[in-house]
Tab-separated table of C-alpha atoms in Angstrom:
chain	number	residue	atom	x	y	z
A	1	UNK	CA	-24.479	0.455	-19.629
A	2	UNK	CA	-24.662	0.715	-23.530
A	3	UNK	CA	-23.873	4.734	-23.312
A	4	UNK	CA	-21.255	3.835	-21.324
A	5	UNK	CA	-19.505	1.218	-23.776
A	6	UNK	CA	-20.138	3.547	-26.409
A	7	UNK	CA	-18.219	6.236	-24.894
A	8	UNK	CA	-15.455	3.832	-24.749
A	9	UNK	CA	-15.581	2.978	-27.903
A	10	UNK	CA	-15.385	6.118	-28.827
A	11	UNK	CA	-12.625	7.164	-26.786
A	12	UNK	CA	-14.063	9.524	-24.686
A	13	UNK	CA	-13.002	9.937	-20.996
A	14	UNK	CA	-15.707	9.102	-18.341
A	15	UNK	CA	-16.343	11.199	-15.385
A	16	UNK	CA	-15.433	10.453	-11.578
A	17	UNK	CA	-19.387	10.740	-10.556
A	18	UNK	CA	-19.740	8.344	-13.453
A	19	UNK	CA	-17.327	6.120	-12.030
A	20	UNK	CA	-18.260	5.905	-8.901
A	21	UNK	CA	-22.096	4.846	-9.947
A	22	UNK	CA	-20.873	2.028	-12.071
A	23	UNK	CA	-18.793	0.644	-9.212
A	24	UNK	CA	-22.507	0.667	-7.643
A	25	UNK	CA	-23.977	-0.768	-9.701
A	26	UNK	CA	-21.866	-3.660	-10.268
A	27	UNK	CA	-22.010	-4.139	-6.126
A	28	UNK	CA	-26.033	-3.728	-6.699
A	29	UNK	CA	-25.759	-6.992	-9.601
A	30	UNK	CA	-27.486	-4.401	-12.129
A	31	UNK	CA	-25.003	-5.151	-15.347
A	32	UNK	CA	-24.760	-8.782	-16.809
A	33	UNK	CA	-20.605	-10.379	-16.431
A	34	UNK	CA	-20.515	-9.718	-19.902
A	35	UNK	CA	-20.760	-5.688	-19.627
A	36	UNK	CA	-18.366	-5.358	-16.749
A	37	UNK	CA	-15.610	-7.267	-18.805
A	38	UNK	CA	-16.008	-4.979	-21.973
A	39	UNK	CA	-16.031	-2.105	-19.610
A	40	UNK	CA	-12.488	-3.142	-18.014
A	41	UNK	CA	-11.110	-4.738	-20.908
A	42	UNK	CA	-11.854	-0.938	-22.848
A	43	UNK	CA	-10.845	0.716	-20.022
A	44	UNK	CA	-7.168	-1.144	-20.019
A	45	UNK	CA	-6.802	-1.149	-23.245
A	46	UNK	CA	-6.926	3.196	-22.938
A	47	UNK	CA	-5.444	3.811	-20.392
A	48	UNK	CA	-7.622	4.670	-17.231
A	49	UNK	CA	-7.445	8.935	-16.453
A	50	UNK	CA	-6.855	10.523	-12.705
A	51	UNK	CA	-10.835	10.726	-12.222
A	52	UNK	CA	-11.644	7.572	-13.121
A	53	UNK	CA	-9.735	5.587	-10.936
A	54	UNK	CA	-10.934	8.146	-7.931
A	55	UNK	CA	-14.598	7.555	-8.882
A	56	UNK	CA	-13.705	3.532	-8.449
A	57	UNK	CA	-12.345	4.855	-5.394
A	58	UNK	CA	-14.822	6.741	-4.170
A	59	UNK	CA	-17.787	3.310	-4.888
A	60	UNK	CA	-15.249	1.007	-3.404
A	61	UNK	CA	-15.218	3.219	-0.220
A	62	UNK	CA	-19.054	3.960	-0.288
A	63	UNK	CA	-19.931	0.399	-0.382
A	64	UNK	CA	-17.817	-0.755	1.994
A	65	UNK	CA	-16.746	-0.573	5.608
A	66	UNK	CA	-15.545	1.992	6.920
A	67	UNK	CA	-12.527	2.578	9.806
A	68	UNK	CA	-13.244	5.774	11.903
A	69	UNK	CA	-9.967	5.925	13.665
A	70	UNK	CA	-9.646	8.370	16.990
A	71	UNK	CA	-6.495	9.972	15.922
A	72	UNK	CA	-5.843	12.808	13.496
A	73	UNK	CA	-2.573	12.275	11.738
A	74	UNK	CA	-1.353	8.254	10.745
A	75	UNK	CA	0.690	6.394	7.852
A	76	UNK	CA	-0.178	3.835	5.558
A	77	UNK	CA	3.204	2.389	4.037
A	78	UNK	CA	2.247	0.252	0.665
A	79	UNK	CA	3.440	-1.654	-2.662
A	80	UNK	CA	1.212	-2.100	-5.458
A	81	UNK	CA	1.463	-4.865	-5.572
A	82	UNK	CA	3.094	-7.318	-9.104
A	83	UNK	CA	6.492	-6.769	-9.378
A	84	UNK	CA	7.120	-10.224	-9.504
A	85	UNK	CA	10.547	-10.125	-7.078
A	86	UNK	CA	8.872	-12.014	-4.558
A	87	UNK	CA	10.887	-9.651	-2.171
A	88	UNK	CA	10.132	-10.402	1.799
A	89	UNK	CA	7.498	-7.876	3.647
A	90	UNK	CA	9.326	-4.781	3.339
A	91	UNK	CA	6.522	-2.609	3.979
A	92	UNK	CA	4.663	-4.252	6.719
A	93	UNK	CA	8.043	-4.723	8.531
A	94	UNK	CA	8.393	-0.783	8.056
A	95	UNK	CA	5.346	-0.008	9.485
A	96	UNK	CA	6.370	-1.812	13.115
A	97	UNK	CA	9.741	0.218	12.705
A	98	UNK	CA	7.457	3.597	11.984
A	99	UNK	CA	5.602	2.805	15.203
A	100	UNK	CA	7.657	1.556	17.143
A	101	UNK	CA	9.557	5.286	16.768
A	102	UNK	CA	6.273	6.912	17.988
A	103	UNK	CA	4.178	7.222	15.082
A	104	UNK	CA	0.697	5.860	14.386
A	105	UNK	CA	0.917	3.401	11.901
A	106	UNK	CA	-2.978	2.334	10.249
A	107	UNK	CA	-1.478	-0.215	7.657
A	108	UNK	CA	-4.211	-2.068	4.848
A	109	UNK	CA	-3.231	-5.228	3.266
A	110	UNK	CA	-3.944	-8.309	1.574
A	111	UNK	CA	-3.003	-11.705	1.111
A	112	UNK	CA	-0.657	-12.435	-1.236
A	113	UNK	CA	-1.305	-12.084	-5.207
A	114	UNK	CA	2.095	-12.672	-7.227
A	115	UNK	CA	4.681	-13.497	-4.278
A	116	UNK	CA	5.128	-15.929	-1.290
A	117	UNK	CA	4.254	-13.944	1.508
A	118	UNK	CA	1.687	-10.385	1.339
A	119	UNK	CA	0.907	-8.194	4.058
A	120	UNK	CA	-1.892	-10.664	5.380
A	121	UNK	CA	0.369	-13.803	5.050
A	122	UNK	CA	2.885	-11.992	8.020
A	123	UNK	CA	0.497	-11.161	10.103
A	124	UNK	CA	-1.593	-14.090	10.131
A	125	UNK	CA	0.843	-16.094	11.227
A	126	UNK	CA	1.848	-14.904	13.590
A	127	UNK	CA	-1.523	-15.700	14.843
A	128	UNK	CA	-3.426	-11.751	14.847
A	129	UNK	CA	-7.433	-11.935	14.073
A	130	UNK	CA	-8.737	-10.318	11.133
A	131	UNK	CA	-11.515	-7.618	12.449
A	132	UNK	CA	-13.114	-4.897	11.924
A	133	UNK	CA	-14.309	-4.467	15.079
A	134	UNK	CA	-13.852	-0.216	15.256
A	135	UNK	CA	-13.479	-0.647	19.023
A	136	UNK	CA	-10.813	-3.267	18.730
A	137	UNK	CA	-9.318	-1.389	15.783
A	138	UNK	CA	-8.437	1.970	17.981
A	139	UNK	CA	-6.973	0.351	20.881
A	140	UNK	CA	-4.770	-1.539	18.994
A	141	UNK	CA	-3.826	2.218	16.974
A	142	UNK	CA	-4.090	3.599	20.569
A	143	UNK	CA	-1.845	1.441	22.788
A	144	UNK	CA	0.524	0.022	20.722
A	145	UNK	CA	0.640	2.654	17.412
A	146	UNK	CA	-0.379	0.736	15.259
A	147	UNK	CA	-3.388	-0.939	13.137
A	148	UNK	CA	-4.068	-3.659	10.747
A	149	UNK	CA	-6.796	-3.579	8.532
A	150	UNK	CA	-7.275	-6.853	6.553
A	151	UNK	CA	-8.776	-6.234	2.650
A	152	UNK	CA	-11.253	-8.572	3.118
A	153	UNK	CA	-13.254	-7.577	5.613
A	154	UNK	CA	-13.566	-3.903	4.275
A	155	UNK	CA	-13.872	-3.698	0.601
A	156	UNK	CA	-17.077	-5.203	-0.390
A	157	UNK	CA	-17.505	-4.748	-3.852
A	158	UNK	CA	-14.599	-6.652	-4.746
A	159	UNK	CA	-16.142	-10.014	-3.854
A	160	UNK	CA	-18.831	-8.903	-7.026
A	161	UNK	CA	-15.340	-8.849	-9.316
A	162	UNK	CA	-13.434	-11.427	-8.174
A	163	UNK	CA	-14.003	-13.764	-10.677
A	164	UNK	CA	-14.610	-11.912	-13.498
A	165	UNK	CA	-10.747	-10.494	-12.569
A	166	UNK	CA	-9.446	-13.990	-12.474
A	167	UNK	CA	-11.244	-15.003	-16.089
A	168	UNK	CA	-9.459	-12.176	-17.358
A	169	UNK	CA	-6.067	-13.030	-16.263
A	170	UNK	CA	-4.799	-9.342	-17.064
A	171	UNK	CA	-4.547	-6.460	-14.547
A	172	UNK	CA	-7.420	-3.693	-14.071
A	173	UNK	CA	-8.332	-0.840	-12.707
A	174	UNK	CA	-9.135	-3.396	-10.116
A	175	UNK	CA	-5.036	-3.402	-9.339
A	176	UNK	CA	-4.660	0.086	-8.989
A	177	UNK	CA	-7.237	0.288	-6.104
A	178	UNK	CA	-5.510	-1.358	-3.515
A	179	UNK	CA	-3.804	1.154	-2.579
A	180	UNK	CA	-5.848	4.077	-2.143
A	181	UNK	CA	-9.084	2.356	-0.513
A	182	UNK	CA	-7.538	2.304	3.189
A	183	UNK	CA	-11.011	2.182	4.698
A	184	UNK	CA	-9.772	5.140	7.467
A	185	UNK	CA	-8.552	6.819	4.835
A	186	UNK	CA	-5.482	7.904	6.013
A	187	UNK	CA	-4.023	11.451	5.774
A	188	UNK	CA	-0.458	10.319	5.218
A	189	UNK	CA	0.894	7.699	2.216
A	190	UNK	CA	4.078	6.431	0.805
A	191	UNK	CA	3.586	4.462	-1.758
A	192	UNK	CA	5.452	1.794	-3.618
A	193	UNK	CA	5.386	1.549	-7.775
A	194	UNK	CA	6.630	-1.187	-9.734
A	195	UNK	CA	7.502	1.936	-12.476
A	196	UNK	CA	7.247	5.152	-13.528
A	197	UNK	CA	3.780	5.181	-15.514
A	198	UNK	CA	2.358	4.214	-12.432
A	199	UNK	CA	4.219	7.099	-10.537
A	200	UNK	CA	2.955	9.851	-12.528
A	201	UNK	CA	-0.732	8.519	-12.333
A	202	UNK	CA	-1.045	8.431	-8.436
A	203	UNK	CA	0.752	11.595	-8.030
A	204	UNK	CA	-1.968	12.966	-9.500
A	205	UNK	CA	-4.673	10.983	-7.619
A	206	UNK	CA	-2.530	12.212	-4.275
A	207	UNK	CA	-2.391	15.991	-5.229
A	208	UNK	CA	-6.470	15.746	-5.868
A	209	UNK	CA	-7.300	13.982	-2.410
A	210	UNK	CA	-5.265	16.478	-1.139
A	211	UNK	CA	-3.044	14.477	1.380
A	212	UNK	CA	0.724	14.186	2.669
A	213	UNK	CA	2.481	11.195	-0.023
A	214	UNK	CA	5.702	10.201	-0.654
A	215	UNK	CA	5.228	7.301	-4.578
A	216	UNK	CA	9.067	5.526	-4.362
A	217	UNK	CA	10.006	3.567	-7.618
A	218	UNK	CA	13.633	1.376	-7.347
A	219	UNK	CA	14.596	2.114	-11.315
A	220	UNK	CA	15.442	-1.705	-11.087
A	221	UNK	CA	11.402	-2.274	-11.231
A	222	UNK	CA	10.822	-2.792	-7.283
A	223	UNK	CA	7.604	-1.567	-6.040
A	224	UNK	CA	9.668	-0.194	-3.632
A	225	UNK	CA	13.072	1.164	-2.015
A	226	UNK	CA	15.070	-1.733	-2.412
A	227	UNK	CA	18.709	-0.610	-2.684
A	228	UNK	CA	19.462	-2.455	-5.765
A	229	UNK	CA	20.369	0.870	-7.407
A	230	UNK	CA	19.365	4.010	-8.165
A	231	UNK	CA	15.195	4.820	-6.739
A	232	UNK	CA	13.197	7.613	-7.271
A	233	UNK	CA	11.419	8.919	-5.185
A	234	UNK	CA	8.064	12.045	-5.573
A	235	UNK	CA	6.630	13.763	-2.881
A	236	UNK	CA	4.440	16.712	-1.832
A	237	UNK	CA	8.247	18.829	-1.402
A	238	UNK	CA	10.680	17.434	-4.016
A	239	UNK	CA	10.920	15.123	-7.126
A	240	UNK	CA	14.081	13.601	-6.997
A	241	UNK	CA	16.460	10.167	-8.048
A	242	UNK	CA	18.869	8.660	-5.229
A	243	UNK	CA	21.195	6.407	-5.201
A	244	UNK	CA	21.822	4.348	-2.190
A	245	UNK	CA	25.489	5.399	-0.837
A	246	UNK	CA	23.304	9.551	-0.644
A	247	UNK	CA	21.481	7.456	2.286
A	248	UNK	CA	25.214	5.970	3.469
A	249	UNK	CA	24.241	2.673	2.416
A	250	UNK	CA	25.602	0.498	-0.109
A	251	UNK	CA	24.189	-1.464	-3.370
A	252	UNK	CA	22.009	-4.432	-1.621
A	253	UNK	CA	21.961	-7.570	-4.321
A	254	UNK	CA	18.769	-8.713	-5.230
A	255	UNK	CA	18.824	-12.502	-3.227
A	256	UNK	CA	18.997	-10.448	-0.266
A	257	UNK	CA	15.871	-9.391	-0.121
A	258	UNK	CA	13.916	-12.401	-1.696
A	259	UNK	CA	10.803	-13.758	1.395
A	260	UNK	CA	12.053	-17.633	0.737
A	261	UNK	CA	10.342	-20.057	-0.712
A	262	UNK	CA	7.344	-20.417	1.989
A	263	UNK	CA	5.488	-17.703	4.211
A	264	UNK	CA	8.116	-19.752	7.268
A	265	UNK	CA	10.600	-18.268	5.869
A	266	UNK	CA	9.389	-14.810	4.976
A	267	UNK	CA	7.965	-14.428	9.137
A	268	UNK	CA	11.094	-15.633	10.188
A	269	UNK	CA	13.043	-12.779	7.912
A	270	UNK	CA	10.668	-10.270	9.455
A	271	UNK	CA	11.136	-11.042	12.838
A	272	UNK	CA	14.486	-10.752	12.566
A	273	UNK	CA	14.475	-7.846	11.294
A	274	UNK	CA	12.354	-6.170	13.902
A	275	UNK	CA	14.699	-8.075	16.127
A	276	UNK	CA	18.487	-6.778	14.623
A	277	UNK	CA	19.245	-9.686	14.250
A	278	UNK	CA	18.897	-9.792	10.075
A	279	UNK	CA	21.417	-9.370	7.423
A	280	UNK	CA	22.514	-5.864	7.605
A	281	UNK	CA	21.101	-5.560	3.270
A	282	UNK	CA	17.651	-6.773	5.490
A	283	UNK	CA	17.581	-4.190	7.964
A	284	UNK	CA	19.242	-0.997	6.036
A	285	UNK	CA	15.969	-1.832	3.221
A	286	UNK	CA	13.764	-1.429	6.188
A	287	UNK	CA	15.290	1.618	7.393
A	288	UNK	CA	15.382	3.271	4.298
A	289	UNK	CA	11.159	2.852	3.432
A	290	UNK	CA	10.790	3.766	7.315
A	291	UNK	CA	12.510	6.834	7.060
A	292	UNK	CA	10.629	7.804	4.127
A	293	UNK	CA	7.484	7.592	5.622
A	294	UNK	CA	8.729	8.812	8.507
A	295	UNK	CA	9.456	11.758	6.219
A	296	UNK	CA	6.203	12.196	4.469
A	297	UNK	CA	4.735	12.207	8.419
A	298	UNK	CA	6.792	14.801	9.497
A	299	UNK	CA	5.789	16.934	6.394
A	300	UNK	CA	9.107	17.215	4.714
A	301	UNK	CA	10.440	19.291	7.731
A	302	UNK	CA	13.207	16.242	8.803
A	303	UNK	CA	16.333	15.573	6.534
A	304	UNK	CA	16.290	12.698	5.256
A	305	UNK	CA	19.285	11.384	7.338
A	306	UNK	CA	17.456	12.544	10.185
A	307	UNK	CA	14.825	10.231	9.548
A	308	UNK	CA	17.640	6.954	8.717
A	309	UNK	CA	18.717	8.252	12.044
A	310	UNK	CA	15.055	7.612	14.018
A	311	UNK	CA	14.339	4.128	11.733
A	312	UNK	CA	17.358	3.128	12.927
A	313	UNK	CA	17.359	3.813	16.710
A	314	UNK	CA	13.608	2.168	16.290
A	315	UNK	CA	15.078	-1.006	15.543
A	316	UNK	CA	18.996	-1.013	18.017
A	317	UNK	CA	16.622	-0.047	20.825
A	318	UNK	CA	14.484	-2.544	20.728
A	319	UNK	CA	11.236	-0.163	20.468
A	320	UNK	CA	10.363	-1.988	17.208
A	321	UNK	CA	9.586	-5.479	18.305
A	322	UNK	CA	8.516	-4.406	21.501
A	323	UNK	CA	5.432	-2.548	19.803
A	324	UNK	CA	4.940	-5.680	17.564
A	325	UNK	CA	4.869	-8.095	20.454
A	326	UNK	CA	2.060	-5.412	22.205
A	327	UNK	CA	0.833	-5.922	18.714
A	328	UNK	CA	0.293	-9.494	18.671
A	329	UNK	CA	-1.271	-9.425	22.218
A	330	UNK	CA	-4.103	-6.731	21.714
A	331	UNK	CA	-4.973	-8.822	18.180
A	332	UNK	CA	-4.563	-12.188	18.767
């Protein structure tokens, strides 16, 4: 670690393999907390490179619990979090709309860090029992098209740095890892990021991983498509700025997207969207995010208008809600 820290103090970059071995060393308690603190601080001050992020990803996946799913093509829809907008569970709701449309989804998530309700909060609120039992996970994705992977059951490395991250009180490389350590390693992902610097970083990460991806950012700072103004989308096929009207939607007021003051209020919005009784803005923002996820799954072969129609039909036909009901039945 002394050699590693000397490199960082000399503004040198670390290799993917070096970072992987450091992460593994952390899980073996090879370094005192002071050295880990120095490492995380140096990386944050200089800025994390693509290979450094991928190296820590490799280490997290190697030291964690694997979730091999017996279907080939499925997607995860996730945001980086930390945009402090306290939106309702847009990504998680979108996942059930995608599954309701007949696609496969492996949603990776955790409890909320900065909002009222994270993915794991809204899932647990409905009585779901989190598991890493591979037979149960495969039954869920095979019988209802979607499986939920609660991060804390899989990424064992995170517990070794929890107290350090809490003490530092600023974002570190670990805040960037969440979206790319899905233990099932999906070949498709729709990622929402809070700024364009993150979009560039993850764009290069996904290109190195060789997966089908879409990265979205609302220009006003949401880490998802908010429809509150213009938003940017980068995929394997294109890079473009959209206006809500390009999708046939009106601009949404930010207050329409707020999760509320409690987990119960956030869960009520989640249910209302899937049951096709939500506010128009809430329904439209879920349709938009689900549509870009569907386009990723379709390798860009369907227009976004076609994908919006598919997402709309999933909600209005009742299939999105029926998918969720089956999910609850299988996982409670």
